[in-house]
Amino acid sequence: MKVSEILSTSTKAFPSLEIVPPLRGLTKEELLESIAPFMEFKPKYINVTSHRDEYEFREEANGTFSRHLVRNRISETTVCAAIMSRYDIDVVPHLICGGSTKEEIESKLDNLEFLGINNILALRGDCMTGEKRFTATPGGYRYASELVEGIRSYQGSAGYRRSRKLEKDSPVSLEMADDRYFCIGVGAYPEKHFEAPNIETDIANLKRKVDAGADYIITQMFFDNKIYYDFVEKCREAGITVPIIPGLKPLSTVRQIGTLPEAFSLDIPLELTEAMKDAGEDRKAAYQIGTEWCTMQCKDLIAHGVPAVHFYTMGKSENIVKILQECF
Ligand code: FAD
């Protein structure tokens, strides 16, 4: 089912879970085991992030340089296929502009359509390690809004076109025929994307994504719900009407009070920072404080009538499971 349909038919808030594909070496069984604890909550879908392979150039004895793969994850499409092979659940692969030409993106869409996947979270993608600013791939998309436009203009693979022709009376082919085969989500930043000069410009750029055809929005993580409520109000004032799903991540280590603001350009409230610092070397206490804070945020968001709460699980399940038990 498309996320947009789930959102429009759900009568109460539901959890949405995001996982990161494993680095090479982990088996399919290990991956499926790692998400098994979430299944008791019957999530309606699982998001799978997308990452570019990382290479380094090494100088050879003859003075030339050769390219070597130094870090690669199993692809989002492969992970989605693995999840679908075990669980009766929808999947939402992330699709990023970075690292692919427009034709390569089209090929990825062919693969998704081949697997019967009709949900996508469309993103520009993170910078490469060592890059300060995102560099678009030659022949690729520069912004997520362009990617959304590209997905909306997708005509389908040969098999898909054939099935449209052969089954033109079936409801599935009619749905595909209106160029909205894919339900598209996009990302947003309640504390502003780090490159945007101000929140107003960033929201105007968010609106470009919605105008290009995005069906819903998922926010970056935040640790103070007021920031999310204010952001939603600003988006509505700017004419953005689609659902805006809040994104949450529980802090699990004291170190994250330094690393998360740097990596995601966000604030951690003083009260939470102090509590984590007080936990000091006591890892269990820090973990519990982070879990309790996120539980409190989640309960408050649900009380405010959010359609869903998106969790950045980062491959960890214990704290998320605790939060789901408390809130859903
Ligand atoms: P865009 O919407 O393209 O915006 C990027 C910047 O450009 C913003 O500052 C925006 O204001 C500006 N901008 C947008 N359009 C224009 C325009 N037309 N003219 C001028 N400026 C413009 N990263 C990954 O690599 N893999 C993932 O799986 C992944 N999953 C994510 C999931 C969520 C829910 C979120 C919120 C983020 C995720 N990210 C992921 C991170 C994301 O790729 C980065 O934050 C990236 O830097 C921005 O992506 P975007 O899609 O928001 O970009």
PDB file of N, CA, C and O in Angstrom, residues 24 192 236 257 283 291:
ATOM      1  N   ARG A  24      28.899  -4.477   3.862  1.00  0.00           N
ATOM      2  CA  ARG A  24      29.070  -5.839   3.345  1.00  0.00           C
ATOM      3  C   ARG A  24      29.636  -6.734   4.451  1.00  0.00           C
ATOM      4  O   ARG A  24      30.416  -6.281   5.297  1.00  0.00           O
ATOM      5  N   LYS A 192      16.154  24.045   9.952  1.00  0.00           N
ATOM      6  CA  LYS A 192      16.760  24.551   8.718  1.00  0.00           C
ATOM      7  C   LYS A 192      17.853  23.607   8.221  1.00  0.00           C
ATOM      8  O   LYS A 192      18.667  23.128   8.989  1.00  0.00           O
ATOM      9  N   ARG A 236       2.533  25.464   6.854  1.00  0.00           N
ATOM     10  CA  ARG A 236       1.118  25.669   6.481  1.00  0.00           C
ATOM     11  C   ARG A 236       0.917  27.092   5.960  1.00  0.00           C
ATOM     12  O   ARG A 236       0.220  27.310   4.968  1.00  0.00           O
ATOM     13  N   ILE A 257      25.762  14.068  22.273  1.00  0.00           N
ATOM     14  CA  ILE A 257      25.410  15.479  22.457  1.00  0.00           C
ATOM     15  C   ILE A 257      26.410  16.388  21.725  1.00  0.00           C
ATOM     16  O   ILE A 257      26.142  17.558  21.485  1.00  0.00           O
ATOM     17  N   ARG A 283      26.931   4.441  31.312  1.00  0.00           N
ATOM     18  CA  ARG A 283      26.339   4.264  29.977  1.00  0.00           C
ATOM     19  C   ARG A 283      24.859   3.905  30.043  1.00  0.00           C
ATOM     20  O   ARG A 283      24.064   4.371  29.239  1.00  0.00           O
ATOM     21  N   THR A 291      16.293   7.478  26.157  1.00  0.00           N
ATOM     22  CA  THR A 291      15.061   6.736  25.811  1.00  0.00           C
ATOM     23  C   THR A 291      13.848   7.434  26.433  1.00  0.00           C
ATOM     24  O   THR A 291      12.812   7.595  25.773  1.00  0.00           O
TER      25      THR A 291
END
